[in-house]
Amino acid sequence: MEKFVKVMFGTTSGAKSDFEYKIDEVNIANNWNPQADNPNDFGGFNYTTEDCIIRWLHRGYTVYEVEIPDDAEVVRLERATTIYRSNKIILHNPKKVDDDLALHFYKISNIPEKSYYKALGAVSVMNYRNTALAIMKDKIHKENIGEVLEEWNDFISHGRKDDRKDKNQLVNEINDLLNEINKL
């Protein structure tokens, strides 16, 4: 059986922070419309599996185990990484995410190659240095640097808000390393 997880900033989501989650209790979505065309209108709660969470670590510093109540509705979304949405969710066992846990999630990850480039952005924004350097070492090279930079820049520009551009020294360092590889 897959282990479902969700990463958040304490008890609020990094995707949508107006909902205060209860721990070890059923949380019921204020909005649930799985037939919506616009993802913003879809509602519900996002979560994923442990082998996909590396891509979403920028959404918080606490990871929770997810339990889905028997009467919940669930939709599986196949995108760059698998995401689930449900109208009901129970969160258990909060655990602080640090670089060691992020590295563990990277080592067990199973996401499309292209998703690792956004994951590099996610772990850099959260300042998980060892994890970012492991992704750099394992996944980034001259042959794929164009695609890497496209995904990196898209993630870091954050919808042209550029609020992630100078988030911390690690983001700047990884950006410089990527640009150096691009010059080779």
Coordinates of N, CA, C and O in Angstrom, one line a residue:
M1 N 0.8 -1.2 0.0 CA 0.0 0.0 0.0 C 0.9 1.2 0.0 O 1.9 1.3 0.7
E2 N 0.5 2.2 -0.8 CA 1.3 3.4 -0.9 C 1.1 4.3 0.3 O 0.0 4.3 0.9
K3 N 2.2 5.0 0.7 CA 2.1 5.9 1.8 C 1.9 7.3 1.3 O 2.7 7.8 0.5
F4 N 0.7 7.9 1.7 CA 0.4 9.2 1.2 C 1.0 10.3 2.2 O 1.0 10.1 3.4
V5 N 1.4 11.4 1.7 CA 2.0 12.5 2.5 C 1.6 13.8 2.0 O 1.2 14.0 0.8
K6 N 1.7 14.8 2.8 CA 1.4 16.2 2.5 C 2.4 17.1 3.2 O 2.7 16.8 4.4
V7 N 2.9 18.1 2.6 CA 3.9 19.0 3.2 C 3.2 20.3 3.3 O 2.5 20.8 2.4
M8 N 3.4 20.9 4.5 CA 2.7 22.2 4.8 C 3.6 23.1 5.7 O 4.6 22.6 6.3
F9 N 3.2 24.3 5.8 CA 3.8 25.2 6.8 C 3.0 25.1 8.1 O 2.0 25.8 8.3
G10 N 3.5 24.2 9.0 CA 2.7 24.0 10.2 C 1.4 23.4 9.9 O 1.3 22.2 9.4
T11 N 0.3 24.1 10.2 CA -1.0 23.6 9.9 C -1.7 24.3 8.8 O -3.0 24.3 8.7
T12 N -1.0 25.1 8.0 CA -1.5 25.7 6.8 C -0.8 25.3 5.6 O 0.4 25.0 5.6
S13 N -1.5 25.2 4.5 CA -0.9 24.7 3.2 C -0.1 25.8 2.6 O -0.4 27.0 2.6
G14 N 1.0 25.4 2.0 CA 1.8 26.3 1.2 C 1.2 26.7 -0.1 O 1.5 27.6 -0.8
A15 N 0.2 25.9 -0.5 CA -0.5 26.2 -1.8 C -1.7 27.1 -1.5 O -2.0 28.0 -2.3
K16 N -2.3 27.0 -0.4 CA -3.5 27.8 0.0 C -3.5 27.9 1.5 O -3.7 26.9 2.2
S17 N -3.3 29.1 2.0 CA -3.1 29.2 3.4 C -4.3 29.7 4.2 O -4.1 30.0 5.4
D18 N -5.4 29.8 3.6 CA -6.6 30.2 4.4 C -7.4 29.1 5.1 O -8.4 29.4 5.7
F19 N -6.8 27.9 5.0 CA -7.5 26.8 5.7 C -6.5 26.3 6.8 O -5.4 26.0 6.6
E20 N -7.0 26.3 8.0 CA -6.3 25.8 9.2 C -6.6 24.3 9.4 O -7.7 23.9 9.7
Y21 N -5.6 23.4 9.1 CA -5.8 22.0 9.3 C -5.9 21.5 10.7 O -5.1 22.1 11.5
K22 N -6.7 20.6 11.0 CA -6.7 19.9 12.3 C -5.9 18.6 12.2 O -6.0 17.9 11.1
I23 N -5.1 18.3 13.2 CA -4.3 17.1 13.2 C -5.1 16.0 13.8 O -5.7 16.2 14.9
D24 N -5.0 14.7 13.3 CA -5.7 13.6 13.8 C -7.2 13.7 13.8 O -7.9 13.0 14.6
E25 N -7.7 14.6 13.0 CA -9.2 14.8 12.8 C -9.5 14.8 11.3 O -8.7 15.2 10.5
V26 N -10.8 14.6 11.0 CA -11.2 14.7 9.6 C -11.3 16.2 9.2 O -11.9 17.0 9.9
N27 N -10.6 16.6 8.2 CA -10.7 17.9 7.6 C -11.5 17.8 6.4 O -11.3 16.9 5.6
I28 N -12.5 18.7 6.3 CA -13.5 18.7 5.2 C -13.3 20.0 4.3 O -13.3 21.1 4.9
A29 N -13.1 19.8 3.0 CA -12.8 20.9 2.1 C -14.0 21.9 2.1 O -15.1 21.4 2.0
N30 N -13.7 23.2 2.1 CA -14.7 24.2 1.9 C -15.3 24.2 0.5 O -16.4 24.6 0.3
N31 N -14.4 23.8 -0.4 CA -14.8 23.8 -1.8 C -14.4 22.5 -2.4 O -13.2 22.0 -2.3
W32 N -15.3 21.8 -3.1 CA -15.0 20.6 -3.8 C -15.8 20.5 -5.1 O -17.0 20.3 -5.0
N33 N -15.1 20.6 -6.2 CA -15.8 20.5 -7.5 C -14.9 19.8 -8.5 O -14.2 20.4 -9.3
P34 N -14.8 18.5 -8.4 CA -13.9 17.7 -9.2 C -14.1 17.8 -10.7 O -13.3 17.4 -11.5
Q35 N -15.3 18.4 -11.1 CA -15.6 18.5 -12.5 C -15.1 19.9 -13.1 O -15.3 20.2 -14.3
A36 N -14.6 20.7 -12.3 CA -14.2 22.1 -12.7 C -13.1 22.0 -13.7 O -12.2 21.1 -13.7
D37 N -13.2 22.9 -14.7 CA -12.1 23.0 -15.7 C -10.9 23.8 -15.2 O -9.8 23.5 -15.6
N38 N -11.1 24.8 -14.4 CA -10.0 25.6 -13.8 C -9.5 24.9 -12.5 O -10.3 24.7 -11.6
P39 N -8.2 24.6 -12.4 CA -7.7 24.0 -11.2 C -8.0 24.8 -9.9 O -8.2 24.3 -8.8
N40 N -8.1 26.2 -10.0 CA -8.4 27.0 -8.9 C -9.8 26.8 -8.3 O -10.1 27.0 -7.2
D41 N -10.7 26.3 -9.2 CA -12.1 26.0 -8.8 C -12.3 24.6 -8.4 O -13.4 24.3 -7.9
F42 N -11.3 23.8 -8.6 CA -11.4 22.3 -8.2 C -11.6 22.1 -6.8 O -12.5 21.3 -6.4
G43 N -10.9 22.8 -5.9 CA -11.0 22.6 -4.5 C -10.4 21.4 -4.0 O -9.6 20.7 -4.7
G44 N -10.7 21.0 -2.7 CA -10.2 19.8 -2.1 C -8.8 20.0 -1.6 O -8.3 21.1 -1.5
F45 N -8.2 18.9 -1.2 CA -6.9 18.9 -0.6 C -6.0 18.1 -1.4 O -6.3 17.0 -1.8
N46 N -4.8 18.7 -1.7 CA -3.8 18.0 -2.5 C -2.9 17.2 -1.6 O -2.6 17.6 -0.4
Y47 N -2.4 16.0 -2.1 CA -1.4 15.2 -1.4 C -0.8 14.3 -2.4 O -1.2 14.3 -3.6
T48 N 0.2 13.6 -2.0 CA 0.9 12.8 -3.0 C 1.5 11.6 -2.2 O 1.3 11.4 -1.1
T49 N 2.4 10.8 -2.9 CA 3.1 9.7 -2.3 C 4.5 10.1 -1.9 O 5.0 11.1 -2.4
E50 N 5.1 9.3 -1.0 CA 6.4 9.6 -0.6 C 7.4 9.7 -1.7 O 8.4 10.5 -1.7
D51 N 7.2 8.9 -2.8 CA 8.2 8.9 -3.9 C 8.0 10.1 -4.8 O 8.8 10.2 -5.8
C52 N 7.0 10.9 -4.6 CA 6.8 12.1 -5.4 C 6.9 13.4 -4.6 O 6.9 14.5 -5.2
I53 N 7.0 13.3 -3.3 CA 7.0 14.5 -2.5 C 8.2 15.5 -2.7 O 8.1 16.7 -2.4
I54 N 9.3 15.0 -3.2 CA 10.5 15.8 -3.4 C 10.1 17.1 -4.2 O 10.6 18.1 -4.0
R55 N 9.2 16.9 -5.2 CA 8.8 18.0 -6.1 C 8.0 19.1 -5.3 O 8.0 20.2 -5.8
W56 N 7.5 18.8 -4.2 CA 6.6 19.7 -3.5 C 7.1 20.2 -2.2 O 6.4 20.9 -1.4
L57 N 8.4 20.0 -1.9 CA 8.9 20.4 -0.6 C 8.9 21.9 -0.4 O 9.1 22.3 0.8
H58 N 8.8 22.7 -1.4 CA 8.7 24.1 -1.2 C 7.4 24.6 -0.6 O 7.3 25.7 -0.2
R59 N 6.5 23.7 -0.4 CA 5.2 24.0 0.1 C 5.1 23.9 1.6 O 4.0 23.9 2.2
G60 N 6.3 23.7 2.3 CA 6.2 23.7 3.7 C 7.4 23.1 4.4 O 8.3 22.5 3.7
Y61 N 7.5 23.1 5.7 CA 8.6 22.6 6.5 C 8.1 21.4 7.4 O 8.9 20.9 8.2
T62 N 6.9 21.0 7.2 CA 6.4 19.9 8.0 C 5.7 18.9 7.1 O 4.9 19.3 6.2
V63 N 6.1 17.6 7.2 CA 5.4 16.6 6.3 C 4.5 15.8 7.3 O 4.9 15.5 8.4
Y64 N 3.4 15.5 6.7 CA 2.4 14.7 7.5 C 2.0 13.4 6.7 O 2.0 13.4 5.5
E65 N 1.8 12.4 7.4 CA 1.2 11.2 6.8 C -0.3 11.5 6.6 O -0.9 12.2 7.4
V66 N -0.8 11.0 5.5 CA -2.2 11.3 5.1 C -3.0 10.0 5.1 O -2.6 9.0 4.6
E67 N -4.2 10.2 5.7 CA -5.2 9.1 5.7 C -6.4 9.7 5.1 O -6.8 10.8 5.3
I68 N -7.0 8.8 4.2 CA -8.3 9.3 3.6 C -9.4 8.5 4.2 O -9.5 7.3 4.2
P69 N -10.4 9.2 4.7 CA -11.6 8.6 5.3 C -12.3 7.7 4.2 O -12.3 8.0 3.0
D70 N -13.0 6.7 4.7 CA -13.7 5.8 3.8 C -14.7 6.4 3.0 O -15.0 6.0 1.8
D71 N -15.4 7.5 3.5 CA -16.4 8.2 2.7 C -16.0 9.3 1.9 O -16.8 10.1 1.3
A72 N -14.7 9.5 1.8 CA -14.1 10.6 1.0 C -14.1 10.3 -0.5 O -14.1 9.2 -0.9
E73 N -14.2 11.4 -1.3 CA -14.1 11.3 -2.7 C -12.6 11.6 -3.1 O -12.0 12.5 -2.5
V74 N -12.0 10.8 -4.0 CA -10.6 11.0 -4.3 C -10.5 11.0 -5.8 O -11.1 10.3 -6.6
V75 N -9.6 12.0 -6.3 CA -9.3 12.1 -7.7 C -7.8 12.0 -7.8 O -7.1 12.6 -7.1
R76 N -7.3 11.2 -8.7 CA -5.9 11.0 -9.0 C -5.6 11.9 -10.3 O -6.2 11.6 -11.3
L77 N -4.7 12.8 -10.1 CA -4.3 13.7 -11.3 C -2.9 13.3 -11.8 O -2.0 13.3 -11.0
E78 N -2.9 12.9 -13.0 CA -1.6 12.5 -13.7 C -1.0 13.7 -14.3 O -1.6 14.2 -15.3
R79 N 0.0 14.3 -13.8 CA 0.7 15.4 -14.3 C 2.2 15.1 -14.4 O 2.5 14.0 -14.5
A80 N 3.0 16.1 -14.2 CA 4.4 15.9 -14.1 C 4.8 14.9 -13.0 O 5.7 14.1 -13.1
T81 N 4.1 15.0 -11.9 CA 4.1 14.1 -10.8 C 2.7 13.7 -10.4 O 1.8 14.5 -10.6
T82 N 2.5 12.6 -9.8 CA 1.1 12.2 -9.5 C 0.7 13.0 -8.2 O 1.4 13.1 -7.2
I83 N -0.5 13.6 -8.4 CA -1.1 14.3 -7.3 C -2.5 13.7 -7.1 O -3.2 13.4 -8.0
Y84 N -2.9 13.7 -5.8 CA -4.2 13.3 -5.5 C -5.0 14.5 -4.9 O -4.3 15.3 -4.2
R85 N -6.3 14.5 -5.0 CA -7.1 15.5 -4.4 C -8.3 14.7 -3.8 O -8.8 13.8 -4.4
S86 N -8.7 15.2 -2.6 CA -9.8 14.6 -1.9 C -10.6 15.7 -1.2 O -10.0 16.8 -0.9
N87 N -11.8 15.4 -1.0 CA -12.7 16.4 -0.2 C -12.5 16.2 1.3 O -12.9 17.1 2.0
K88 N -11.9 15.1 1.7 CA -11.7 14.9 3.1 C -10.3 14.3 3.3 O -9.8 13.5 2.5
I89 N -9.7 14.7 4.4 CA -8.3 14.2 4.7 C -8.1 14.2 6.2 O -8.6 15.1 6.9
I90 N -7.2 13.3 6.6 CA -6.8 13.3 8.0 C -5.3 13.3 8.0 O -4.6 12.5 7.3
L91 N -4.7 14.2 8.8 CA -3.2 14.3 8.9 C -2.7 13.7 10.2 O -3.3 14.0 11.2
H92 N -1.7 12.9 10.1 CA -1.1 12.3 11.3 C 0.5 12.5 11.3 O 1.1 12.8 10.2
N93 N 1.1 12.3 12.4 CA 2.5 12.2 12.6 C 3.3 13.3 11.9 O 4.1 13.1 11.0
P94 N 3.1 14.6 12.3 CA 3.9 15.6 11.8 C 5.4 15.4 12.0 O 5.9 14.9 13.0
K95 N 6.2 15.7 11.0 CA 7.7 15.5 11.0 C 8.3 16.7 10.4 O 7.9 17.1 9.2
K96 N 9.2 17.4 11.1 CA 9.9 18.5 10.5 C 10.8 18.1 9.3 O 11.6 17.1 9.4
V97 N 10.7 18.8 8.2 CA 11.5 18.5 7.1 C 12.8 19.2 7.2 O 12.8 20.5 7.5
D98 N 13.9 18.5 7.2 CA 15.3 19.1 7.1 C 16.0 18.6 5.9 O 15.4 17.8 5.2
D99 N 17.2 19.0 5.8 CA 18.0 18.5 4.6 C 18.2 17.0 4.6 O 18.1 16.4 3.5
D100 N 18.3 16.3 5.7 CA 18.4 14.9 5.8 C 17.2 14.2 5.3 O 17.2 13.2 4.5
L101 N 16.0 14.7 5.7 CA 14.7 14.1 5.3 C 14.5 14.4 3.8 O 14.0 13.5 3.0
A102 N 14.8 15.6 3.4 CA 14.7 16.0 2.0 C 15.6 15.0 1.1 O 15.1 14.5 0.1
L103 N 16.8 14.8 1.6 CA 17.7 13.9 0.8 C 17.1 12.5 0.8 O 17.2 11.8 -0.3
H104 N 16.5 12.0 1.9 CA 15.8 10.7 1.9 C 14.7 10.7 0.8 O 14.7 9.7 0.1
F105 N 13.9 11.7 0.8 CA 12.8 11.7 -0.2 C 13.4 11.7 -1.6 O 12.8 11.1 -2.5
Y106 N 14.5 12.4 -1.8 CA 15.1 12.4 -3.1 C 15.6 11.0 -3.5 O 15.4 10.5 -4.6
K107 N 16.2 10.3 -2.5 CA 16.8 9.0 -2.8 C 15.7 8.0 -3.1 O 15.9 7.0 -3.8
I108 N 14.5 8.1 -2.6 CA 13.4 7.2 -2.8 C 12.5 7.7 -3.9 O 11.5 7.0 -4.2
S109 N 12.8 8.8 -4.5 CA 11.9 9.5 -5.5 C 11.7 8.7 -6.7 O 12.6 7.9 -7.2
N110 N 10.6 8.8 -7.3 CA 10.3 8.2 -8.6 C 9.4 9.1 -9.4 O 8.2 9.0 -9.4
I111 N 10.0 10.1 -10.0 CA 9.3 11.2 -10.7 C 9.9 11.3 -12.1 O 11.0 10.8 -12.3
P112 N 9.1 11.8 -13.1 CA 9.7 12.0 -14.4 C 11.0 12.8 -14.3 O 11.1 13.7 -13.5
E113 N 11.9 12.6 -15.2 CA 13.2 13.3 -15.2 C 13.0 14.8 -15.2 O 13.7 15.5 -14.4
K114 N 12.1 15.3 -16.0 CA 11.9 16.7 -16.1 C 11.5 17.3 -14.7 O 11.8 18.5 -14.4
S115 N 10.8 16.5 -13.9 CA 10.3 17.0 -12.6 C 11.4 17.2 -11.6 O 11.3 18.0 -10.7
Y116 N 12.5 16.6 -11.8 CA 13.7 16.8 -11.0 C 14.2 18.2 -11.1 O 14.8 18.7 -10.1
Y117 N 14.1 18.8 -12.2 CA 14.6 20.2 -12.4 C 13.8 21.2 -11.6 O 14.3 22.1 -11.1
K118 N 12.5 21.0 -11.5 CA 11.7 21.8 -10.6 C 11.9 21.4 -9.2 O 11.9 22.3 -8.3
A119 N 12.1 20.2 -8.9 CA 12.5 19.7 -7.6 C 13.8 20.4 -7.1 O 13.9 20.8 -5.9
L120 N 14.7 20.6 -8.0 CA 15.9 21.3 -7.7 C 15.6 22.7 -7.2 O 16.2 23.2 -6.2
G121 N 14.7 23.4 -7.8 CA 14.2 24.7 -7.4 C 13.6 24.6 -6.0 O 13.8 25.4 -5.1
A122 N 12.7 23.6 -5.8 CA 12.0 23.4 -4.6 C 12.9 23.3 -3.4 O 12.8 23.9 -2.4
V123 N 13.9 22.4 -3.5 CA 14.8 22.2 -2.4 C 15.8 23.3 -2.2 O 16.3 23.6 -1.1
S124 N 16.1 24.0 -3.3 CA 17.0 25.2 -3.2 C 16.3 26.3 -2.4 O 16.9 26.9 -1.5
V125 N 15.0 26.6 -2.8 CA 14.2 27.6 -2.1 C 14.1 27.3 -0.6 O 14.2 28.2 0.2
M126 N 14.0 26.0 -0.2 CA 13.9 25.6 1.2 C 15.3 25.5 1.8 O 15.4 25.1 3.0
N127 N 16.4 25.7 1.1 CA 17.7 25.7 1.6 C 18.2 24.4 2.0 O 19.0 24.2 3.0
Y128 N 17.8 23.3 1.3 CA 18.3 22.0 1.5 C 19.5 21.7 0.6 O 19.4 21.2 -0.4
R129 N 20.7 22.2 1.1 CA 21.9 22.2 0.3 C 22.3 20.8 -0.2 O 22.6 20.6 -1.4
N130 N 22.4 19.9 0.7 CA 22.9 18.5 0.3 C 22.0 17.9 -0.7 O 22.4 17.2 -1.6
T131 N 20.7 18.1 -0.5 CA 19.7 17.6 -1.5 C 19.9 18.3 -2.9 O 19.9 17.6 -3.9
A132 N 20.0 19.6 -2.9 CA 20.2 20.3 -4.1 C 21.5 19.8 -4.8 O 21.5 19.6 -6.0
L133 N 22.5 19.7 -4.1 CA 23.8 19.3 -4.7 C 23.7 17.8 -5.2 O 24.3 17.5 -6.2
A134 N 23.0 17.0 -4.5 CA 22.8 15.6 -5.0 C 22.0 15.6 -6.3 O 22.4 14.9 -7.3
I135 N 21.0 16.4 -6.4 CA 20.2 16.5 -7.7 C 21.2 17.0 -8.8 O 21.2 16.5 -9.9
M136 N 21.9 18.1 -8.5 CA 22.9 18.6 -9.4 C 23.8 17.5 -9.9 O 24.0 17.4 -11.2
K137 N 24.4 16.8 -9.0 CA 25.4 15.7 -9.4 C 24.7 14.6 -10.2 O 25.3 14.2 -11.2
D138 N 23.5 14.2 -9.8 CA 22.9 13.0 -10.5 C 22.2 13.3 -11.7 O 22.0 12.5 -12.6
K139 N 21.6 14.5 -11.8 CA 20.6 14.8 -12.9 C 21.0 15.9 -13.9 O 20.3 16.0 -14.9
I140 N 21.9 16.7 -13.6 CA 22.2 17.9 -14.4 C 23.5 17.7 -15.1 O 24.6 17.4 -14.5
H141 N 23.5 17.9 -16.4 CA 24.7 17.9 -17.2 C 24.6 18.7 -18.5 O 23.5 19.2 -18.8
K142 N 25.6 18.8 -19.2 CA 25.7 19.7 -20.4 C 24.6 19.4 -21.4 O 24.0 20.3 -22.0
E143 N 24.3 18.1 -21.6 CA 23.3 17.6 -22.6 C 21.9 18.1 -22.3 O 21.1 18.2 -23.2
N144 N 21.6 18.3 -21.0 CA 20.2 18.6 -20.7 C 20.0 20.0 -20.1 O 19.0 20.4 -19.6
I145 N 21.1 20.8 -20.1 CA 21.1 22.1 -19.4 C 20.1 23.0 -19.9 O 19.5 23.8 -19.2
G146 N 19.8 23.0 -21.2 CA 18.7 23.9 -21.8 C 17.4 23.6 -21.1 O 16.7 24.6 -20.7
E147 N 17.0 22.4 -21.1 CA 15.7 22.0 -20.4 C 15.7 22.3 -18.9 O 14.7 22.8 -18.4
V148 N 16.9 22.0 -18.3 CA 17.0 22.3 -16.9 C 16.8 23.7 -16.6 O 16.0 24.1 -15.7
L149 N 17.5 24.6 -17.3 CA 17.3 26.0 -17.1 C 15.9 26.5 -17.4 O 15.4 27.4 -16.7
E150 N 15.3 26.0 -18.4 CA 13.9 26.3 -18.7 C 13.0 26.0 -17.5 O 12.2 26.9 -17.0
E151 N 13.1 24.8 -16.9 CA 12.3 24.4 -15.8 C 12.7 25.2 -14.5 O 11.8 25.7 -13.7
W152 N 14.0 25.4 -14.3 CA 14.5 26.1 -13.2 C 14.0 27.6 -13.2 O 13.4 28.1 -12.2
N153 N 14.2 28.2 -14.3 CA 13.7 29.6 -14.5 C 12.2 29.8 -14.3 O 11.8 30.8 -13.7
D154 N 11.5 28.8 -14.8 CA 10.0 28.9 -14.6 C 9.7 28.8 -13.1 O 8.8 29.5 -12.7
F155 N 10.3 27.9 -12.5 CA 10.0 27.7 -11.0 C 10.5 28.9 -10.2 O 9.7 29.4 -9.4
I156 N 11.7 29.4 -10.5 CA 12.2 30.5 -9.7 C 11.5 31.8 -10.0 O 11.3 32.6 -9.1
S157 N 11.1 32.0 -11.2 CA 10.3 33.2 -11.5 C 9.0 33.2 -10.9 O 8.4 34.3 -10.7
H158 N 8.4 32.0 -10.6 CA 7.2 31.9 -9.9 C 6.0 32.8 -10.4 O 5.5 33.6 -9.8
G159 N 5.8 32.5 -11.7 CA 4.7 33.3 -12.4 C 5.1 34.7 -12.5 O 4.2 35.6 -12.5
R160 N 6.4 35.0 -12.7 CA 6.9 36.3 -12.9 C 6.9 37.2 -11.7 O 7.1 38.4 -11.8
K161 N 6.6 36.6 -10.6 CA 6.7 37.4 -9.3 C 8.1 37.6 -8.9 O 8.4 38.5 -8.2
D162 N 9.0 36.7 -9.3 CA 10.4 36.7 -9.0 C 10.7 36.8 -7.5 O 11.7 37.2 -7.0
D163 N 9.7 36.3 -6.7 CA 9.9 36.3 -5.2 C 10.8 35.2 -4.7 O 11.2 35.1 -3.6
R164 N 11.2 34.3 -5.6 CA 12.1 33.2 -5.3 C 13.5 33.4 -5.8 O 14.4 32.7 -5.4
K165 N 13.7 34.4 -6.6 CA 14.9 34.7 -7.3 C 16.1 34.9 -6.3 O 17.2 34.4 -6.5
D166 N 15.9 35.7 -5.3 CA 17.0 35.9 -4.3 C 16.5 35.4 -2.9 O 16.9 36.0 -1.9
K167 N 15.8 34.3 -2.9 CA 15.3 33.7 -1.7 C 16.4 33.5 -0.6 O 16.2 33.8 0.6
N168 N 17.5 32.9 -1.0 CA 18.6 32.6 -0.1 C 19.8 32.4 -0.9 O 19.8 32.4 -2.2
Q169 N 20.9 32.3 -0.3 CA 22.2 32.1 -0.9 C 22.3 30.8 -1.8 O 22.9 30.8 -2.8
L170 N 21.6 29.8 -1.3 CA 21.7 28.5 -2.1 C 21.0 28.7 -3.4 O 21.5 28.2 -4.4
V171 N 19.9 29.4 -3.5 CA 19.3 29.7 -4.8 C 20.2 30.4 -5.8 O 20.4 30.0 -6.9
N172 N 20.9 31.4 -5.3 CA 21.9 32.1 -6.1 C 23.1 31.2 -6.5 O 23.5 31.2 -7.6
E173 N 23.5 30.4 -5.5 CA 24.6 29.5 -5.8 C 24.3 28.4 -6.9 O 25.0 28.2 -7.8
I174 N 23.1 27.8 -6.8 CA 22.6 26.8 -7.8 C 22.4 27.5 -9.1 O 22.8 27.0 -10.2
N175 N 21.9 28.7 -9.1 CA 21.7 29.4 -10.3 C 23.0 29.7 -11.0 O 23.1 29.5 -12.3
D176 N 24.0 30.1 -10.3 CA 25.4 30.3 -10.8 C 25.9 29.0 -11.4 O 26.5 29.0 -12.5
L177 N 25.8 27.9 -10.7 CA 26.3 26.6 -11.1 C 25.6 26.2 -12.4 O 26.3 25.7 -13.4
L178 N 24.3 26.4 -12.5 CA 23.6 26.0 -13.8 C 24.1 26.9 -14.9 O 24.3 26.3 -16.0
N179 N 24.3 28.1 -14.7 CA 24.8 29.0 -15.8 C 26.2 28.7 -16.2 O 26.5 28.8 -17.3
E180 N 27.0 28.2 -15.2 CA 28.3 27.8 -15.6 C 28.3 26.5 -16.5 O 29.0 26.4 -17.4
I181 N 27.4 25.6 -16.1 CA 27.3 24.4 -17.0 C 26.8 24.8 -18.4 O 27.3 24.3 -19.4
N182 N 25.9 25.8 -18.4 CA 25.4 26.2 -19.7 C 26.5 26.8 -20.6 O 26.4 26.8 -21.8
K183 N 27.5 27.4 -20.0 CA 28.7 28.0 -20.7 C 29.6 27.0 -21.3 O 30.5 27.3 -22.1
L184 N 29.6 25.8 -20.8 CA 30.6 24.8 -21.2 C 30.4 24.4 -22.7 O 29.4 24.4 -23.3

